[in-house]
Coordinates of C-alpha atoms in Angstrom, one line a residue:
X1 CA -35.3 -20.0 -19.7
X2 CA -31.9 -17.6 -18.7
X3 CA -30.2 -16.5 -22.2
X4 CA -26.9 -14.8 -21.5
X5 CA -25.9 -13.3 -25.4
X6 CA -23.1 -10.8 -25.8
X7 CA -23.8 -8.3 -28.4
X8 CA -20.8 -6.4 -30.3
X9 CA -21.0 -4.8 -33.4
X10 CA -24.5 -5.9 -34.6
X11 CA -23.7 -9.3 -33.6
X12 CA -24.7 -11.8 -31.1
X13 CA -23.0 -14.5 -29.1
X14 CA -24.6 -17.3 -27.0
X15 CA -22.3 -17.9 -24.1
X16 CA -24.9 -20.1 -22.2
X17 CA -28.5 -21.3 -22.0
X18 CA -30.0 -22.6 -18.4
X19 CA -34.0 -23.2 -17.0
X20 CA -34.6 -21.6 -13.9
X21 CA -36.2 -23.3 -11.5
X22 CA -39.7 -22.2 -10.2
X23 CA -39.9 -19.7 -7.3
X24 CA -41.5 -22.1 -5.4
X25 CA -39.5 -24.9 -5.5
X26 CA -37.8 -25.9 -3.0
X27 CA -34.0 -24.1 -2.8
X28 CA -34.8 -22.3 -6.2
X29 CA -32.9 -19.3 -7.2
X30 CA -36.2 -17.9 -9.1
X31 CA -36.5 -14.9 -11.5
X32 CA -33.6 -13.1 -11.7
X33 CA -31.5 -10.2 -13.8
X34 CA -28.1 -10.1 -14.1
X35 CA -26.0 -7.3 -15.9
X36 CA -23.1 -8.7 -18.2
X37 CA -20.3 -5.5 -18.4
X38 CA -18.3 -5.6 -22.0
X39 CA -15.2 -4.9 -22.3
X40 CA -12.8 -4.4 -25.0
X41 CA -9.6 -6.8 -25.1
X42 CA -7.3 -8.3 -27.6
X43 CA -9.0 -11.2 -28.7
X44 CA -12.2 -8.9 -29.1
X45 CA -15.0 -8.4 -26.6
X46 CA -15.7 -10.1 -23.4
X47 CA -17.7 -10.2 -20.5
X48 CA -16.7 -8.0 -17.7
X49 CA -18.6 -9.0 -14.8
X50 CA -21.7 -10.8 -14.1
X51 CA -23.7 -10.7 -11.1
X52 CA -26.9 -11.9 -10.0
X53 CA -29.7 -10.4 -7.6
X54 CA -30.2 -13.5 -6.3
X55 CA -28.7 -14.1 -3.1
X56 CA -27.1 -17.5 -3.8
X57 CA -24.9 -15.7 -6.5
X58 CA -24.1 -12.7 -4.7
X59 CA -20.4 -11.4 -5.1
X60 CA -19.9 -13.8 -8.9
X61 CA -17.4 -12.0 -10.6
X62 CA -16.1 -12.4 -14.1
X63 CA -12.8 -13.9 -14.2
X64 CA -12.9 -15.0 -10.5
X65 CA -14.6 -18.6 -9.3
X66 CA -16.4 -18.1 -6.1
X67 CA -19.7 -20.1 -4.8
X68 CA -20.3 -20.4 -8.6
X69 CA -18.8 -22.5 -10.9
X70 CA -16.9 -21.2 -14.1
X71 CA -17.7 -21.9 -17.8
X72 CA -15.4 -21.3 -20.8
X73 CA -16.8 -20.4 -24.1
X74 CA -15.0 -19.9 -27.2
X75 CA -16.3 -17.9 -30.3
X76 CA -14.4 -18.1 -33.4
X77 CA -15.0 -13.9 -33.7
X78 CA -14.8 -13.1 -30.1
X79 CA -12.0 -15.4 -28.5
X80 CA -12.5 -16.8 -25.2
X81 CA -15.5 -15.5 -22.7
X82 CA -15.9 -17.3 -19.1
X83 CA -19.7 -17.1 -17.9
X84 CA -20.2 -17.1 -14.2
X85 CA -23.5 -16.3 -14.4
X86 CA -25.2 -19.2 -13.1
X87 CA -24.1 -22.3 -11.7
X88 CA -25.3 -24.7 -8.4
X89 CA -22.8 -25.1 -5.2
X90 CA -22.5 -29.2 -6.5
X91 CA -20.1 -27.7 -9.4
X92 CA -17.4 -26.8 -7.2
X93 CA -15.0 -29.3 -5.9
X94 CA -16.6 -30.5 -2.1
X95 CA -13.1 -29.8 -0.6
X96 CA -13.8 -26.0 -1.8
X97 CA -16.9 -25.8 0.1
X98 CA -15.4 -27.9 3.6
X99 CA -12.2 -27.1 3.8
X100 CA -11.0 -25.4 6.7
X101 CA -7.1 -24.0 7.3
X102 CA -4.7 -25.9 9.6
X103 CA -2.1 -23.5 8.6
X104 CA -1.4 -20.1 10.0
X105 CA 0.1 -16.6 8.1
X106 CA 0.6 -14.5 10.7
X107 CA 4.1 -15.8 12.1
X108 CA 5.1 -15.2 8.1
X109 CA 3.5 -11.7 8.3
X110 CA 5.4 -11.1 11.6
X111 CA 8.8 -11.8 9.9
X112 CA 7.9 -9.6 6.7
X113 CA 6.6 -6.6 8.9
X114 CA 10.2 -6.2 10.3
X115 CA 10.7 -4.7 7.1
X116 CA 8.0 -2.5 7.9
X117 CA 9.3 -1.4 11.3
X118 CA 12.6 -0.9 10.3
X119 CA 11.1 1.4 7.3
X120 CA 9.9 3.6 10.0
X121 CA 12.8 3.2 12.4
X122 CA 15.8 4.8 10.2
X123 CA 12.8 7.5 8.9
X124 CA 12.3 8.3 12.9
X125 CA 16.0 7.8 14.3
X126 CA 17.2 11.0 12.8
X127 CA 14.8 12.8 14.9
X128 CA 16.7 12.8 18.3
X129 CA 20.0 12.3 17.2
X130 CA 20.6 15.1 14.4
X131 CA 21.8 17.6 17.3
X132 CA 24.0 15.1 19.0
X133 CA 25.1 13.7 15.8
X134 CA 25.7 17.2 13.9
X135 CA 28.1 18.3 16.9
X136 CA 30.1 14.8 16.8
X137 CA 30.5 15.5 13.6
X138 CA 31.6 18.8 13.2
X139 CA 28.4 19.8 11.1
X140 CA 26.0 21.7 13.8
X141 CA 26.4 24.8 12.4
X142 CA 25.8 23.8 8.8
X143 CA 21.6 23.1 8.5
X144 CA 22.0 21.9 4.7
X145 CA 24.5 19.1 5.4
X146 CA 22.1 18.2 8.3
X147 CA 19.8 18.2 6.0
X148 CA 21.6 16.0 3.6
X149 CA 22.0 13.3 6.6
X150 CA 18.0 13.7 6.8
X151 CA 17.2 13.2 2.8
X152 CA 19.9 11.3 1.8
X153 CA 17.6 8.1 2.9
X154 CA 15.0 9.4 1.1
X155 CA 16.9 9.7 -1.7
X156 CA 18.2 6.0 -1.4
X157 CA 14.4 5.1 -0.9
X158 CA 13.4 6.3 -3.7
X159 CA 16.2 4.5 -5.6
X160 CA 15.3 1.2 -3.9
X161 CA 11.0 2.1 -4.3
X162 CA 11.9 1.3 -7.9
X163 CA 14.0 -1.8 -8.2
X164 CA 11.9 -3.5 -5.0
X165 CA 9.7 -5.0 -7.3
X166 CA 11.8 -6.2 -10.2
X167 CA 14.0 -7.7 -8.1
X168 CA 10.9 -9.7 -6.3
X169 CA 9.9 -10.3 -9.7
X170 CA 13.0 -12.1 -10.4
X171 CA 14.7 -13.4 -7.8
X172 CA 11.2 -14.0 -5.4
X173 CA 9.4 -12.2 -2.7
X174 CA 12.1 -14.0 0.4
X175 CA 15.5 -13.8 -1.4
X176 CA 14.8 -10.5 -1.9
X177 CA 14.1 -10.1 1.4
X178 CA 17.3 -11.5 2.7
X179 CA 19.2 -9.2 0.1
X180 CA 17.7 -6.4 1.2
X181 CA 18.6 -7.1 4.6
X182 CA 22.3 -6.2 3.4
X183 CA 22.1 -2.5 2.7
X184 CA 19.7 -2.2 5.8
X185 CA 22.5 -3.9 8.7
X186 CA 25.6 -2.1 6.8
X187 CA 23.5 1.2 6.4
X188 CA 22.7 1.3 10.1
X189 CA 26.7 0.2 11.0
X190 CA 28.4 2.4 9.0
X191 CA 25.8 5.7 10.5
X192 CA 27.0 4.1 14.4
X193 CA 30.5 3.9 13.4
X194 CA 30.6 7.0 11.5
X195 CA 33.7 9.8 12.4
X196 CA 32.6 12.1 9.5
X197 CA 29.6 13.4 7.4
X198 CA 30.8 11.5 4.3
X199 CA 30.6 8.1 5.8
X200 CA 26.9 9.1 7.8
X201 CA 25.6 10.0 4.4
X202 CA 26.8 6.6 3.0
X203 CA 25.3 4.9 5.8
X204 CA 22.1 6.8 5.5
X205 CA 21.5 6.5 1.7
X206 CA 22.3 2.1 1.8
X207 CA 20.1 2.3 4.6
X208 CA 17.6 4.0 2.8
X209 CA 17.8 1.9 -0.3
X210 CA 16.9 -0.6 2.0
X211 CA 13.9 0.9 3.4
X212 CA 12.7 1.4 -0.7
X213 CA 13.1 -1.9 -1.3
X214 CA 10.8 -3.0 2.0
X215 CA 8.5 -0.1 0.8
X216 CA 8.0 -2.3 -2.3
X217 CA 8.1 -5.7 -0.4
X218 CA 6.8 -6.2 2.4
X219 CA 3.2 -5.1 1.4
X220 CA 3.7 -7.1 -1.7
X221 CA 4.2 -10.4 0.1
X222 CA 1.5 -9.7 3.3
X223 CA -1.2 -9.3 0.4
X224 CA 0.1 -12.6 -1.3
X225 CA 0.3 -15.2 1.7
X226 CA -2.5 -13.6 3.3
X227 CA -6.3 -15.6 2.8
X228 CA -9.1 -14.1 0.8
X229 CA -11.1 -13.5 4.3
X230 CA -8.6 -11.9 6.5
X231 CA -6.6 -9.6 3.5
X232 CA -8.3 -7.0 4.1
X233 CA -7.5 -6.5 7.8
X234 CA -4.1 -7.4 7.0
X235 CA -3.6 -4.9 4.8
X236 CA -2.9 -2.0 6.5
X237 CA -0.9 -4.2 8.9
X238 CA 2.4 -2.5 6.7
X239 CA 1.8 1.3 7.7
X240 CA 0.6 0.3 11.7
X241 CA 4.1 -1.4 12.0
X242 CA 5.7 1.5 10.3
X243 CA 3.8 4.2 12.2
X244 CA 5.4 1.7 15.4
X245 CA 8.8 1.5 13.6
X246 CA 9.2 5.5 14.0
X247 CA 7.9 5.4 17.4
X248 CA 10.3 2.7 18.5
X249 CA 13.0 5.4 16.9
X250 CA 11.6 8.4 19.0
X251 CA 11.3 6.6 22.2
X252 CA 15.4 4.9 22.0
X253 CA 16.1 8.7 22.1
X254 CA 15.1 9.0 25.4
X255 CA 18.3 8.7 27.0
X256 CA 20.0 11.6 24.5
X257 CA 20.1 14.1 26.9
X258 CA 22.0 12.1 29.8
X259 CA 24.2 10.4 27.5
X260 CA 25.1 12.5 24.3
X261 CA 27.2 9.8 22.5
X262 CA 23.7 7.5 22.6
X263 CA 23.0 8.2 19.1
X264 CA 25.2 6.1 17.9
X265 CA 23.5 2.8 19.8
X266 CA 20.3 4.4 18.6
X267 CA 21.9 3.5 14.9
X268 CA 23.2 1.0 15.9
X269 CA 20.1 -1.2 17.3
X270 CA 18.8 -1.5 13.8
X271 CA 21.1 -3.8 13.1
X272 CA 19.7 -6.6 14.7
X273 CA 16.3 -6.7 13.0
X274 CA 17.9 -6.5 9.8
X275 CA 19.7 -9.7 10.7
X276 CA 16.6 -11.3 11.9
X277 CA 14.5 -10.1 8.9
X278 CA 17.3 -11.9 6.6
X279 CA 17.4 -15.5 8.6
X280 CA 13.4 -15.5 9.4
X281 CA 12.6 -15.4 5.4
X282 CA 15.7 -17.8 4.9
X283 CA 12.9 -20.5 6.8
X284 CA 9.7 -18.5 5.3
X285 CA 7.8 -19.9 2.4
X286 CA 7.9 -18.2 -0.9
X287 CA 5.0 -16.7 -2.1
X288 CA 2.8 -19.7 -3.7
X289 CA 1.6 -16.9 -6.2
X290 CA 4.6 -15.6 -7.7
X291 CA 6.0 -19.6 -7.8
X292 CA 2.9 -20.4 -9.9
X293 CA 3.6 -17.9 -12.3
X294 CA 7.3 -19.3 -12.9
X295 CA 5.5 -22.7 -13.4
X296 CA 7.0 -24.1 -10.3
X297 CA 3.6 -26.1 -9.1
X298 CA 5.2 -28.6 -6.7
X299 CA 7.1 -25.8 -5.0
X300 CA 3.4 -23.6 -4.6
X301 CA 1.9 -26.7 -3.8
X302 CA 4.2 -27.3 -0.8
X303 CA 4.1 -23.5 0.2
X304 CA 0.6 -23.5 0.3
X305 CA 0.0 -26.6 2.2
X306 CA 2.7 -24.2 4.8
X307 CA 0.4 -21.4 4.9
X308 CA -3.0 -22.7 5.2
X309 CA -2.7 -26.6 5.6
X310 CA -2.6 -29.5 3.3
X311 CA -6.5 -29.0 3.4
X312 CA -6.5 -25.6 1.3
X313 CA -4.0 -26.8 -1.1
X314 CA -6.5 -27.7 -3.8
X315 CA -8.6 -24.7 -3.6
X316 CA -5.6 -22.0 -3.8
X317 CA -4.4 -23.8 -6.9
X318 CA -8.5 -23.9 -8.1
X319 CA -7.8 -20.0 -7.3
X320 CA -4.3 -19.5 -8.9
X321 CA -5.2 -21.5 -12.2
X322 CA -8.6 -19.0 -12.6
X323 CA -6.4 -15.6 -11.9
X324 CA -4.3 -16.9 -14.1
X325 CA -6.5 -17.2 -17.4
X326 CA -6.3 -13.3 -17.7
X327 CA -2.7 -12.6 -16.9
X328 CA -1.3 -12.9 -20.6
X329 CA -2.0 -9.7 -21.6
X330 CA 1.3 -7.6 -22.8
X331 CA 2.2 -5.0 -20.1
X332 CA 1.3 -1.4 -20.0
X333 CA 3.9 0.5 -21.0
X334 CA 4.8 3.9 -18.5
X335 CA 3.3 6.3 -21.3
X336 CA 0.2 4.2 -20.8
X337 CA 0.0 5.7 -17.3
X338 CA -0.7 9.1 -19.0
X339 CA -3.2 7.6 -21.4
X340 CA -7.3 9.5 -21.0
X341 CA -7.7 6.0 -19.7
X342 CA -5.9 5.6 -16.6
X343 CA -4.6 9.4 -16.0
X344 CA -7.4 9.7 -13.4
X345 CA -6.5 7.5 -11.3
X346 CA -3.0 8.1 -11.5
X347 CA -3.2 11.6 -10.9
X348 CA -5.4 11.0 -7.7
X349 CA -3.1 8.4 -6.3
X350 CA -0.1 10.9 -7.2
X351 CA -1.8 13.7 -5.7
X352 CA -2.8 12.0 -2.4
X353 CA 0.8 11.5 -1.8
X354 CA 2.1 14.8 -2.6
X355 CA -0.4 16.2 -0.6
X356 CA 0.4 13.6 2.2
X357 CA 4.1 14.9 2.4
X358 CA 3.5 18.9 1.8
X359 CA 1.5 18.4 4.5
X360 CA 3.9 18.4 7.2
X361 CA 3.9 15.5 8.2
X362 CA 7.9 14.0 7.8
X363 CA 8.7 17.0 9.1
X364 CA 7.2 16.8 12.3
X365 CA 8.9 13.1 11.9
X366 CA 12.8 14.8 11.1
X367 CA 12.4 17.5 13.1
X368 CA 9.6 17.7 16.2
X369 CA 12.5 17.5 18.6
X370 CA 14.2 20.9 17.3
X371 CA 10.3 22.2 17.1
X372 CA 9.2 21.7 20.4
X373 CA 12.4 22.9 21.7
X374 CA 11.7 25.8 19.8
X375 CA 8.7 26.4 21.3
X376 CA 10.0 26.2 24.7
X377 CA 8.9 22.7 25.7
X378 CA 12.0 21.0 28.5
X379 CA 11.7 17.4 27.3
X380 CA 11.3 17.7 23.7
X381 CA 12.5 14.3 23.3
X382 CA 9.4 13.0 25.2
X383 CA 7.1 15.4 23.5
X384 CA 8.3 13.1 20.4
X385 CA 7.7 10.3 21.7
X386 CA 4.2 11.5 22.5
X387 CA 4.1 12.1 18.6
X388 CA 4.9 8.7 17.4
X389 CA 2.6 7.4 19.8
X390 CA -0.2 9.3 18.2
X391 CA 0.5 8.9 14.9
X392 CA 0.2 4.5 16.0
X393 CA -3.2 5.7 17.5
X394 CA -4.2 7.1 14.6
X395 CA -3.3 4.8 12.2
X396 CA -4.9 1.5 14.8
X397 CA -8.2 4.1 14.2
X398 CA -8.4 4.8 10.5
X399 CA -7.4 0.9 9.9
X400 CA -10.9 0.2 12.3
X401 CA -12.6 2.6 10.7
X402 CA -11.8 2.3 6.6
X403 CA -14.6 -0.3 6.0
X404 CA -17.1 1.2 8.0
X405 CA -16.7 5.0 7.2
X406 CA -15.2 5.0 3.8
X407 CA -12.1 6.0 2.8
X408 CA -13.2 9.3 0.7
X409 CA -14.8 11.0 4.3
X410 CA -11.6 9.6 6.3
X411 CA -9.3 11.7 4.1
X412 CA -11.2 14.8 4.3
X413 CA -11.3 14.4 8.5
X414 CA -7.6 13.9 8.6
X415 CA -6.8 16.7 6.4
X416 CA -9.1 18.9 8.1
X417 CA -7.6 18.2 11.3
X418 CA -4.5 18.7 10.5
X419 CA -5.3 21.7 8.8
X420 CA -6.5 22.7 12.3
X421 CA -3.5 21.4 14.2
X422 CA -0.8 23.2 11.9
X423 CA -2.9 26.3 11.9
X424 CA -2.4 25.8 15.9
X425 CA 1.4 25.0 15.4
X426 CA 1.8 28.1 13.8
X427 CA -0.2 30.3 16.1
X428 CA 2.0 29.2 18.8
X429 CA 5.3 30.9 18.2
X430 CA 5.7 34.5 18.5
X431 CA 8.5 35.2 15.7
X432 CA 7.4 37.8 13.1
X433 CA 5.3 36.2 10.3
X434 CA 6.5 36.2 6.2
X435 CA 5.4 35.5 3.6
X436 CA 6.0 31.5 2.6
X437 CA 6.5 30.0 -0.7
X438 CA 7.8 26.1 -0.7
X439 CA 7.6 25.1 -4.2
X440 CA 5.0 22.0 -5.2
X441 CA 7.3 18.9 -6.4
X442 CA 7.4 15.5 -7.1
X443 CA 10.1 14.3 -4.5
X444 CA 8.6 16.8 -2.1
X445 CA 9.6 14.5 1.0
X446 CA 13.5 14.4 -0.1
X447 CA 12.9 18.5 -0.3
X448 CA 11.2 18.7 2.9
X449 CA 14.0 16.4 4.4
X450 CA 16.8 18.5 3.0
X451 CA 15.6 22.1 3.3
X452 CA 13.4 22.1 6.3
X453 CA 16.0 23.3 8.5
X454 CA 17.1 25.9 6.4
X455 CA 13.5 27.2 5.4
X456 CA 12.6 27.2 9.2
X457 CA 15.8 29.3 9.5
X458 CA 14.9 32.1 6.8
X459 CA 11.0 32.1 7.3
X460 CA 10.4 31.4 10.8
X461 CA 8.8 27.7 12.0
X462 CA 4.8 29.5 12.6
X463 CA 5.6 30.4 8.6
X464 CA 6.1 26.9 7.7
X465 CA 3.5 25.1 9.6
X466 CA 1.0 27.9 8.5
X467 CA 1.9 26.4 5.0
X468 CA 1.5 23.2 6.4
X469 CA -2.3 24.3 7.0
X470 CA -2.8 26.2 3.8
X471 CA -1.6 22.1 2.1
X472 CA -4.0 20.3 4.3
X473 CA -7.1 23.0 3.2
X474 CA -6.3 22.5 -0.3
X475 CA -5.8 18.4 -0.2
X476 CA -9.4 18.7 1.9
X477 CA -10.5 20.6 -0.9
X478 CA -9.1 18.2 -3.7
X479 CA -10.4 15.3 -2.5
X480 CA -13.9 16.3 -1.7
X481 CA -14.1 17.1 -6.0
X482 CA -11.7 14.4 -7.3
X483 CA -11.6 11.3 -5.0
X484 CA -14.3 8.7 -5.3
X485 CA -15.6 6.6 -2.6
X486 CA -14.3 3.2 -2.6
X487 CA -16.3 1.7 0.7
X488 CA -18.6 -1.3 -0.4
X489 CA -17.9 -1.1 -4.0
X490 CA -15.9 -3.6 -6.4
X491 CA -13.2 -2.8 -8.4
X492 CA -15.0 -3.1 -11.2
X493 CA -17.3 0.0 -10.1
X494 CA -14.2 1.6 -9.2
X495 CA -13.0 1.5 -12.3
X496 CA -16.0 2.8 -14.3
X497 CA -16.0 5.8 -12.0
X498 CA -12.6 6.4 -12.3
X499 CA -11.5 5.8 -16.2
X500 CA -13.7 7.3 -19.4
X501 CA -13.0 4.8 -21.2
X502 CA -14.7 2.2 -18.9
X503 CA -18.0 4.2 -18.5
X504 CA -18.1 3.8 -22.8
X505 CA -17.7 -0.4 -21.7
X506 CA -19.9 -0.2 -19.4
X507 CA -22.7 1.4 -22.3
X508 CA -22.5 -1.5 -23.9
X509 CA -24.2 -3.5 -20.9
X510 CA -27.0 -5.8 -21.4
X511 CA -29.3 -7.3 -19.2
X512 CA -30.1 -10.9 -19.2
X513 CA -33.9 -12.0 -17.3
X514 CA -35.2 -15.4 -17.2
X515 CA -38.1 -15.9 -19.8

């Protein structure tokens, strides 16, 4: 006999009963423990997570149907609880178990990763042009108004980072895709065409709202469309095609140095995928997930049977229907974020990016042309290109590798090695070393965009990139005390690691044994 009870304040709750089969039947799942995770949520406690030793039942989560079918349980005191805990394959709907896709993703991925490349493009462009640019338009002897034409995207991205996702929330994931084409085709026209600083800046910060708002998107939408078995490997797909985006951008600057006036077809060009961003999501399908949760079924219905084939239609809504039983609770509020529960995580995730940019890393984006003609290198341009090429290497690596070798240890190797390489950088000029202070802040990459120049000026480059090492030492030395490992563990486990409050949940476990 299995008795799954959930206990909570001194009482108990049966959520369901079941006889195991013998161990020496034939196809019997046998003695088995399962741990039940409670949780604390509006309508009282529930169970968090169930899983089984037993291979059959390997990978059951609360909340999510899988190879086992779901139960609902009400308890007058308690509210609704959904038991996965045990259930035989013959539960679940046979098209669930034999249906394979006749649809395909990947042309839809294709589309929404133009955003991606044209996020790292108008980062990248800059790169090569700023001289050219800066003595077109009367500005090469000013380094904070070249910085301004550098930062002013960033700026913009930041802006468009934060309405990206309200505006997919209301309008959908595609129309916002073709409006955010806008700002990214008249953004990159206006930087060509510009005859002063005023109208570059304008054409840099649309361009850059643009840019925020694919930040936002395009990840959003490649994690929605994309199937359970191939999401993972998609989803690093965004920062590989940005990582290419900036290296298309280095290598159109090739031809600078024979033709000066190039950078403004270098602008230019970025027009055309912003066009073909805008009329390839005019013929894409919505995302069948946000159109469930507007309560258009036929619509997801008919996306769905797009995606993966008329085959997988009744499975995806099986799915949507199940996600959706837990998505009515109110929304955190943005004081929440600072809350004992969650400010872990959000300070590790915050962290990680600050580290990310005081690490050097934009800058060698902005300015490696300027640096390695600093350093006495002929064709600095190429040298760039070289750059962008490794940092696609890298990323194509760390995507292969995230499963296998963890996340956690990847972070500490790339720190330390760049750590290494800036220590390196800085060891390689010969101009008299200071003293550096670059204050720690929260839009560090629109500083490092805007002052860089100017720093590099006052300081010395081997000054700044020695700070560039000192960063990566101290993000190698954050991480190793404050990071967790995430390779082969759920969310769930995550979670408990992470927040305080869900290690007191998770001491109210039970386990439940067949008798």
């Amino acid at each position: 006999m299995m008795r799954c009870a959930v206990k909570a304040g001194g009482a108990h709750v049966v959520i369901g009963e079941r006889r195991s089969p013998s161990s020496s039947s034939p196809g019997s799942i046998g003695s088995r423990r399962s741990v039940v995770r409670m949780s604390e949520g509006p309508g009282g406690f529930c169970c968090g997570g169930v899983r089984s030793r037993a291979a059959d039942l390997a990978g059951v989560e609360m909340g999510r149907p899988s190879a086992g079918a779901a139960g609902l349980f009400r308890s007058p005191r308690y509210g609704r609880v959904r038991a996965t805990a045990s259930a035989d394959p013959e539960d679940i709907p046979s098209d669930k178990l034999q249906a394979k896709s006749s649809g395909s993703v990947l042309p839809y991925v294709g589309v929404a990763c133009l955003g991606a490349i044209l996020f790292g493009y108008h980062l990248g462009v800059v790169n090569g042009a700023l001289e050219y640019l800066s003595k077109d338009l009367g500005i090469a002897e000013n380094a904070v108004l070249q910085g301004w034409v550098v930062s002013t995207t960033l700026a913009g991205a930041t802006v468009g980072s934060f309405t990206g996702g309200t505006l997919a929330d209301k309008l959908g994931r595609t129309r916002t895709f073709i409006l955010d084409a806008i700002p990214l085709a008249v953004g990159a026209f206006l930087s060509a065409t510009a005859q002063d600083v005023r109208t570059m800046i304008i054409g840099r910060l649309l361009a850059g709202i643009g840019i925020g708002i694919s930040s936002a998107l395009v990840p959003l939408y490649i994690s929605e469309i994309s199937p359970t078995e191939i999401r993972g490997a998609l989803g690093s797909i965004n920062q590989l095609f940005i990582c290419i985006g900036i290296l298309a951008a280095l290598v159109a600057g090739l031809p600078l140095a024979q033709n000066p006036a190039w950078w403004r077809t270098m602008f230019g060009i970025s027009v055309v995928p912003s066009i073909l961003l805008a009329l390839g999501m005019a013929v894409s399908p919505e995302s069948p997930r946000w159109l469930f949760q507007q309560g258009k079924i036929p619509q997801a219905e008919a996306a769905i049977k797009k995606l993966y084939g008329k085959e997988k239609v009744t499975e995806v809504m099986y799915d949507l229907k199940a996600s959706g039983q837990g998505s009515n609770e109110p929304d955190a509020s943005w004081f929440d974020l600072f809350s004992k529960r969650y400010w872990k995580v959000v300070s590790v995730g915050a962290a990680l990016f600050l580290f990310q940019q005081l690490a050097g890393i934009n800058a060698v984006v902005y300015y490696s042309t300027s640096v390695f003609r600093s350093a006495g290198i002929a064709s600095d341009v190429a040298a760039s290109a070289l750059v962008g090429a490794a940092n696609v290497f890298g990323t194509m690596i760390a995507s292969s590798l995230m499963d296998k070798q963890g996340r956690k240890s990847l972070l500490i190797t790339s720190f330390s090695g760049m750590a290494a390489s800036m220590l390196l950088l800085s060891l390689s000029f010969t101009w008299k070393a200071v003293a550096l202070s670059l204050g720690m802040h929260w839009v560090s990459n629109f500083f490092i965009g805007l002052y860089f120049l100017s720093v590099v000026n006052k300081f010395g480059i081997s000054t700044v990139y020695l700070g560039f090492a000192s960063v990566c030492a101290l993000a190698v030395l954050y991480i190793a005390g404050n990071v967790v490992e995430t390779k082969g563990r759920s969310l769930e486990e995550i979670e408990r690691e992470l927040s305080p409050a869900s290690k007191v949940d998770a001491s109210n476990a039970f386990l439940v044994s067949d008798e």
